[in-house]
Amino acid sequence: MNSKLPPPETTPPAPGLPEILFGSREFVMRFSSTPRGARLARRLVSHRLDAWGHAYDSPANEALTLITAELATNAVRHGRVPGRDFEVRLVATAELVRLEVSDARAERVPLPSLSEPPGDAESGRGLMIVAVVADRWGSVPRSKGPGKTVWAECVL
């Protein structure tokens, strides 16, 4: 038997994830601080955006999936505390999508810099990519516990 789920617009928000603003949508999930957790975060953000009407090949989905990949990887590489997860929060309104990645390391705050690492460096370009792809980005102390939240916004 093939049952069809109702479209995302008619599906009520999950318990504990209320609509935060009129006409907005929110997705929040914690992931293990591992490369596998970072990959899963990227895939679920892309899937959620598609469910919200931003197709996989749309500019918004592609940009936010790339930003998620960079920020989740940074949370795993630079924000990892053994036994602590990182959290991804995605909020969408008609005008804007905001992505937040929170980890448990408060002392390792990313600095907004557009300086490129040496040409032979294997890492160090992630935040440059975020700065180019996002309309705005930054970091703040984590509101719920120790750590920091790195956020990025894309105007639709």
PDB file of C-alpha atoms in Angstrom:
ATOM      1  CA  MET A   1       0.000   0.000   0.000  1.00  0.00           C
ATOM      2  CA  ASN A   2       1.408   3.365  -1.039  1.00  0.00           C
ATOM      3  CA  SER A   3       0.403   6.102   1.410  1.00  0.00           C
ATOM      4  CA  LYS A   4       1.157   9.669   0.492  1.00  0.00           C
ATOM      5  CA  LEU A   5       2.256  12.078   3.214  1.00  0.00           C
ATOM      6  CA  PRO A   6       0.694  15.532   3.280  1.00  0.00           C
ATOM      7  CA  PRO A   7       2.829  18.331   1.810  1.00  0.00           C
ATOM      8  CA  PRO A   8       5.239  20.007   4.268  1.00  0.00           C
ATOM      9  CA  GLU A   9       3.060  23.125   4.519  1.00  0.00           C
ATOM     10  CA  THR A  10       0.266  21.157   6.188  1.00  0.00           C
ATOM     11  CA  THR A  11       2.485  19.049   8.447  1.00  0.00           C
ATOM     12  CA  PRO A  12       2.514  20.483  11.981  1.00  0.00           C
ATOM     13  CA  PRO A  13       5.905  21.252  13.521  1.00  0.00           C
ATOM     14  CA  ALA A  14       7.527  18.448  15.498  1.00  0.00           C
ATOM     15  CA  PRO A  15       6.903  18.526  19.266  1.00  0.00           C
ATOM     16  CA  GLY A  16       9.379  20.851  20.938  1.00  0.00           C
ATOM     17  CA  LEU A  17      10.069  22.757  17.681  1.00  0.00           C
ATOM     18  CA  PRO A  18       7.408  25.475  17.602  1.00  0.00           C
ATOM     19  CA  GLU A  19       7.146  28.078  14.888  1.00  0.00           C
ATOM     20  CA  ILE A  20       9.374  30.862  16.204  1.00  0.00           C
ATOM     21  CA  LEU A  21       7.996  33.637  14.017  1.00  0.00           C
ATOM     22  CA  PHE A  22       4.800  33.887  12.037  1.00  0.00           C
ATOM     23  CA  GLY A  23       5.440  32.280   8.673  1.00  0.00           C
ATOM     24  CA  SER A  24       8.783  30.766   9.644  1.00  0.00           C
ATOM     25  CA  ARG A  25      10.022  27.193   9.896  1.00  0.00           C
ATOM     26  CA  GLU A  26      12.623  25.708  12.187  1.00  0.00           C
ATOM     27  CA  PHE A  27      14.743  22.553  12.213  1.00  0.00           C
ATOM     28  CA  VAL A  28      17.007  21.700  15.172  1.00  0.00           C
ATOM     29  CA  MET A  29      19.075  18.559  15.650  1.00  0.00           C
ATOM     30  CA  ARG A  30      22.159  17.408  17.537  1.00  0.00           C
ATOM     31  CA  PHE A  31      24.867  15.356  15.825  1.00  0.00           C
ATOM     32  CA  SER A  32      27.848  13.365  17.040  1.00  0.00           C
ATOM     33  CA  SER A  33      31.112  15.307  16.775  1.00  0.00           C
ATOM     34  CA  THR A  34      32.469  12.987  14.088  1.00  0.00           C
ATOM     35  CA  PRO A  35      32.959  13.233  10.323  1.00  0.00           C
ATOM     36  CA  ARG A  36      29.873  11.025   9.979  1.00  0.00           C
ATOM     37  CA  GLY A  37      27.864  13.502  12.077  1.00  0.00           C
ATOM     38  CA  ALA A  38      29.035  16.373   9.871  1.00  0.00           C
ATOM     39  CA  ARG A  39      27.991  14.506   6.700  1.00  0.00           C
ATOM     40  CA  LEU A  40      24.589  13.679   8.199  1.00  0.00           C
ATOM     41  CA  ALA A  41      24.048  17.329   9.178  1.00  0.00           C
ATOM     42  CA  ARG A  42      24.775  18.451   5.616  1.00  0.00           C
ATOM     43  CA  ARG A  43      22.419  15.868   4.127  1.00  0.00           C
ATOM     44  CA  LEU A  44      19.561  16.594   6.543  1.00  0.00           C
ATOM     45  CA  VAL A  45      19.798  20.366   6.014  1.00  0.00           C
ATOM     46  CA  SER A  46      19.620  19.829   2.252  1.00  0.00           C
ATOM     47  CA  HIS A  47      16.662  17.464   2.670  1.00  0.00           C
ATOM     48  CA  ARG A  48      14.828  19.858   5.008  1.00  0.00           C
ATOM     49  CA  LEU A  49      15.304  22.770   2.602  1.00  0.00           C
ATOM     50  CA  ASP A  50      13.921  20.632  -0.220  1.00  0.00           C
ATOM     51  CA  ALA A  51      10.907  19.740   1.937  1.00  0.00           C
ATOM     52  CA  TRP A  52      10.376  23.465   2.570  1.00  0.00           C
ATOM     53  CA  GLY A  53      10.249  24.187  -1.171  1.00  0.00           C
ATOM     54  CA  HIS A  54      13.906  24.943  -1.937  1.00  0.00           C
ATOM     55  CA  ALA A  55      14.714  22.194  -4.442  1.00  0.00           C
ATOM     56  CA  TYR A  56      18.037  20.365  -4.174  1.00  0.00           C
ATOM     57  CA  ASP A  57      19.390  22.196  -7.234  1.00  0.00           C
ATOM     58  CA  SER A  58      18.136  25.645  -6.173  1.00  0.00           C
ATOM     59  CA  PRO A  59      20.680  28.362  -5.331  1.00  0.00           C
ATOM     60  CA  ALA A  60      19.427  28.559  -1.722  1.00  0.00           C
ATOM     61  CA  ASN A  61      19.743  24.810  -1.138  1.00  0.00           C
ATOM     62  CA  GLU A  62      23.171  24.594  -2.757  1.00  0.00           C
ATOM     63  CA  ALA A  63      24.505  27.607  -0.805  1.00  0.00           C
ATOM     64  CA  LEU A  64      23.173  26.480   2.570  1.00  0.00           C
ATOM     65  CA  THR A  65      24.293  22.890   2.036  1.00  0.00           C
ATOM     66  CA  LEU A  66      27.822  24.133   1.313  1.00  0.00           C
ATOM     67  CA  ILE A  67      27.765  26.415   4.364  1.00  0.00           C
ATOM     68  CA  THR A  68      26.499  23.539   6.524  1.00  0.00           C
ATOM     69  CA  ALA A  69      29.315  21.311   5.286  1.00  0.00           C
ATOM     70  CA  GLU A  70      31.943  23.917   6.197  1.00  0.00           C
ATOM     71  CA  LEU A  71      30.534  24.885   9.600  1.00  0.00           C
ATOM     72  CA  ALA A  72      29.771  21.290  10.645  1.00  0.00           C
ATOM     73  CA  THR A  73      33.278  20.201   9.622  1.00  0.00           C
ATOM     74  CA  ASN A  74      34.739  23.067  11.664  1.00  0.00           C
ATOM     75  CA  ALA A  75      32.615  22.060  14.656  1.00  0.00           C
ATOM     76  CA  VAL A  76      34.021  18.530  14.417  1.00  0.00           C
ATOM     77  CA  ARG A  77      37.645  19.548  13.770  1.00  0.00           C
ATOM     78  CA  HIS A  78      38.006  22.625  15.959  1.00  0.00           C
ATOM     79  CA  GLY A  79      35.030  22.625  18.344  1.00  0.00           C
ATOM     80  CA  ARG A  80      34.995  19.021  19.457  1.00  0.00           C
ATOM     81  CA  VAL A  81      34.946  18.192  23.151  1.00  0.00           C
ATOM     82  CA  PRO A  82      34.959  14.425  23.851  1.00  0.00           C
ATOM     83  CA  GLY A  83      31.473  13.233  24.724  1.00  0.00           C
ATOM     84  CA  ARG A  84      29.763  16.431  23.491  1.00  0.00           C
ATOM     85  CA  ASP A  85      27.680  16.768  20.339  1.00  0.00           C
ATOM     86  CA  PHE A  86      27.266  19.753  18.040  1.00  0.00           C
ATOM     87  CA  GLU A  87      23.891  21.232  17.175  1.00  0.00           C
ATOM     88  CA  VAL A  88      22.489  22.539  13.902  1.00  0.00           C
ATOM     89  CA  ARG A  89      19.578  24.968  13.791  1.00  0.00           C
ATOM     90  CA  LEU A  90      17.965  26.064  10.537  1.00  0.00           C
ATOM     91  CA  VAL A  91      15.328  28.808  10.480  1.00  0.00           C
ATOM     92  CA  ALA A  92      13.583  29.896   7.298  1.00  0.00           C
ATOM     93  CA  THR A  93      11.256  32.804   6.638  1.00  0.00           C
ATOM     94  CA  ALA A  94       9.970  34.086   3.317  1.00  0.00           C
ATOM     95  CA  GLU A  95      12.946  36.465   3.034  1.00  0.00           C
ATOM     96  CA  LEU A  96      15.836  34.725   4.793  1.00  0.00           C
ATOM     97  CA  VAL A  97      17.349  31.406   5.867  1.00  0.00           C
ATOM     98  CA  ARG A  98      19.602  31.361   8.923  1.00  0.00           C
ATOM     99  CA  LEU A  99      21.873  28.432   9.755  1.00  0.00           C
ATOM    100  CA  GLU A 100      23.486  28.063  13.178  1.00  0.00           C
ATOM    101  CA  VAL A 101      26.074  25.462  14.196  1.00  0.00           C
ATOM    102  CA  SER A 102      26.863  25.295  17.920  1.00  0.00           C
ATOM    103  CA  ASP A 103      29.710  23.409  19.554  1.00  0.00           C
ATOM    104  CA  ALA A 104      31.173  23.141  23.059  1.00  0.00           C
ATOM    105  CA  ARG A 105      34.500  24.984  22.538  1.00  0.00           C
ATOM    106  CA  ALA A 106      34.160  28.637  23.551  1.00  0.00           C
ATOM    107  CA  GLU A 107      37.883  29.396  23.396  1.00  0.00           C
ATOM    108  CA  ARG A 108      38.213  28.654  19.677  1.00  0.00           C
ATOM    109  CA  VAL A 109      36.182  31.455  18.096  1.00  0.00           C
ATOM    110  CA  PRO A 110      36.494  31.897  14.317  1.00  0.00           C
ATOM    111  CA  LEU A 111      37.823  35.226  13.178  1.00  0.00           C
ATOM    112  CA  PRO A 112      36.294  36.902  10.138  1.00  0.00           C
ATOM    113  CA  SER A 113      39.194  36.998   7.706  1.00  0.00           C
ATOM    114  CA  LEU A 114      39.430  36.875   3.963  1.00  0.00           C
ATOM    115  CA  SER A 115      43.162  36.163   3.938  1.00  0.00           C
ATOM    116  CA  GLU A 116      43.922  33.039   1.989  1.00  0.00           C
ATOM    117  CA  PRO A 117      46.109  30.308   3.496  1.00  0.00           C
ATOM    118  CA  PRO A 118      49.360  29.420   1.694  1.00  0.00           C
ATOM    119  CA  GLY A 119      48.776  27.816  -1.711  1.00  0.00           C
ATOM    120  CA  ASP A 120      49.910  24.374  -0.590  1.00  0.00           C
ATOM    121  CA  ALA A 121      47.850  24.308   2.633  1.00  0.00           C
ATOM    122  CA  GLU A 122      45.301  21.496   2.765  1.00  0.00           C
ATOM    123  CA  SER A 123      42.859  23.377   4.995  1.00  0.00           C
ATOM    124  CA  GLY A 124      41.952  26.884   6.091  1.00  0.00           C
ATOM    125  CA  ARG A 125      39.564  27.956   3.362  1.00  0.00           C
ATOM    126  CA  GLY A 126      36.239  26.949   4.922  1.00  0.00           C
ATOM    127  CA  LEU A 127      35.354  30.293   6.477  1.00  0.00           C
ATOM    128  CA  MET A 128      36.439  32.087   3.306  1.00  0.00           C
ATOM    129  CA  ILE A 129      33.873  29.982   1.444  1.00  0.00           C
ATOM    130  CA  VAL A 130      31.221  30.816   4.053  1.00  0.00           C
ATOM    131  CA  ALA A 131      32.047  34.546   3.780  1.00  0.00           C
ATOM    132  CA  VAL A 132      31.680  34.458  -0.011  1.00  0.00           C
ATOM    133  CA  VAL A 133      28.517  32.324  -0.166  1.00  0.00           C
ATOM    134  CA  ALA A 134      26.566  33.777   2.802  1.00  0.00           C
ATOM    135  CA  ASP A 135      25.117  37.273   2.867  1.00  0.00           C
ATOM    136  CA  ARG A 136      26.145  37.635   6.538  1.00  0.00           C
ATOM    137  CA  TRP A 137      27.924  35.430   9.052  1.00  0.00           C
ATOM    138  CA  GLY A 138      29.486  35.616  12.489  1.00  0.00           C
ATOM    139  CA  SER A 139      29.806  33.913  15.846  1.00  0.00           C
ATOM    140  CA  VAL A 140      28.365  34.464  19.314  1.00  0.00           C
ATOM    141  CA  PRO A 141      28.693  32.732  22.676  1.00  0.00           C
ATOM    142  CA  ARG A 142      26.360  29.746  22.935  1.00  0.00           C
ATOM    143  CA  SER A 143      23.125  30.663  24.702  1.00  0.00           C
ATOM    144  CA  LYS A 144      22.488  27.191  26.175  1.00  0.00           C
ATOM    145  CA  GLY A 145      25.647  26.022  27.867  1.00  0.00           C
ATOM    146  CA  PRO A 146      29.337  26.363  27.154  1.00  0.00           C
ATOM    147  CA  GLY A 147      30.646  26.942  23.667  1.00  0.00           C
ATOM    148  CA  LYS A 148      29.906  29.094  20.672  1.00  0.00           C
ATOM    149  CA  THR A 149      27.438  29.368  17.834  1.00  0.00           C
ATOM    150  CA  VAL A 150      28.648  30.169  14.322  1.00  0.00           C
ATOM    151  CA  TRP A 151      25.814  31.454  12.147  1.00  0.00           C
ATOM    152  CA  ALA A 152      25.282  32.353   8.504  1.00  0.00           C
ATOM    153  CA  GLU A 153      22.358  33.967   6.712  1.00  0.00           C
ATOM    154  CA  CYS A 154      21.295  33.798   3.093  1.00  0.00           C
ATOM    155  CA  VAL A 155      18.723  36.224   1.730  1.00  0.00           C
ATOM    156  CA  LEU A 156      16.231  34.538  -0.571  1.00  0.00           C
TER     157      LEU A 156
END
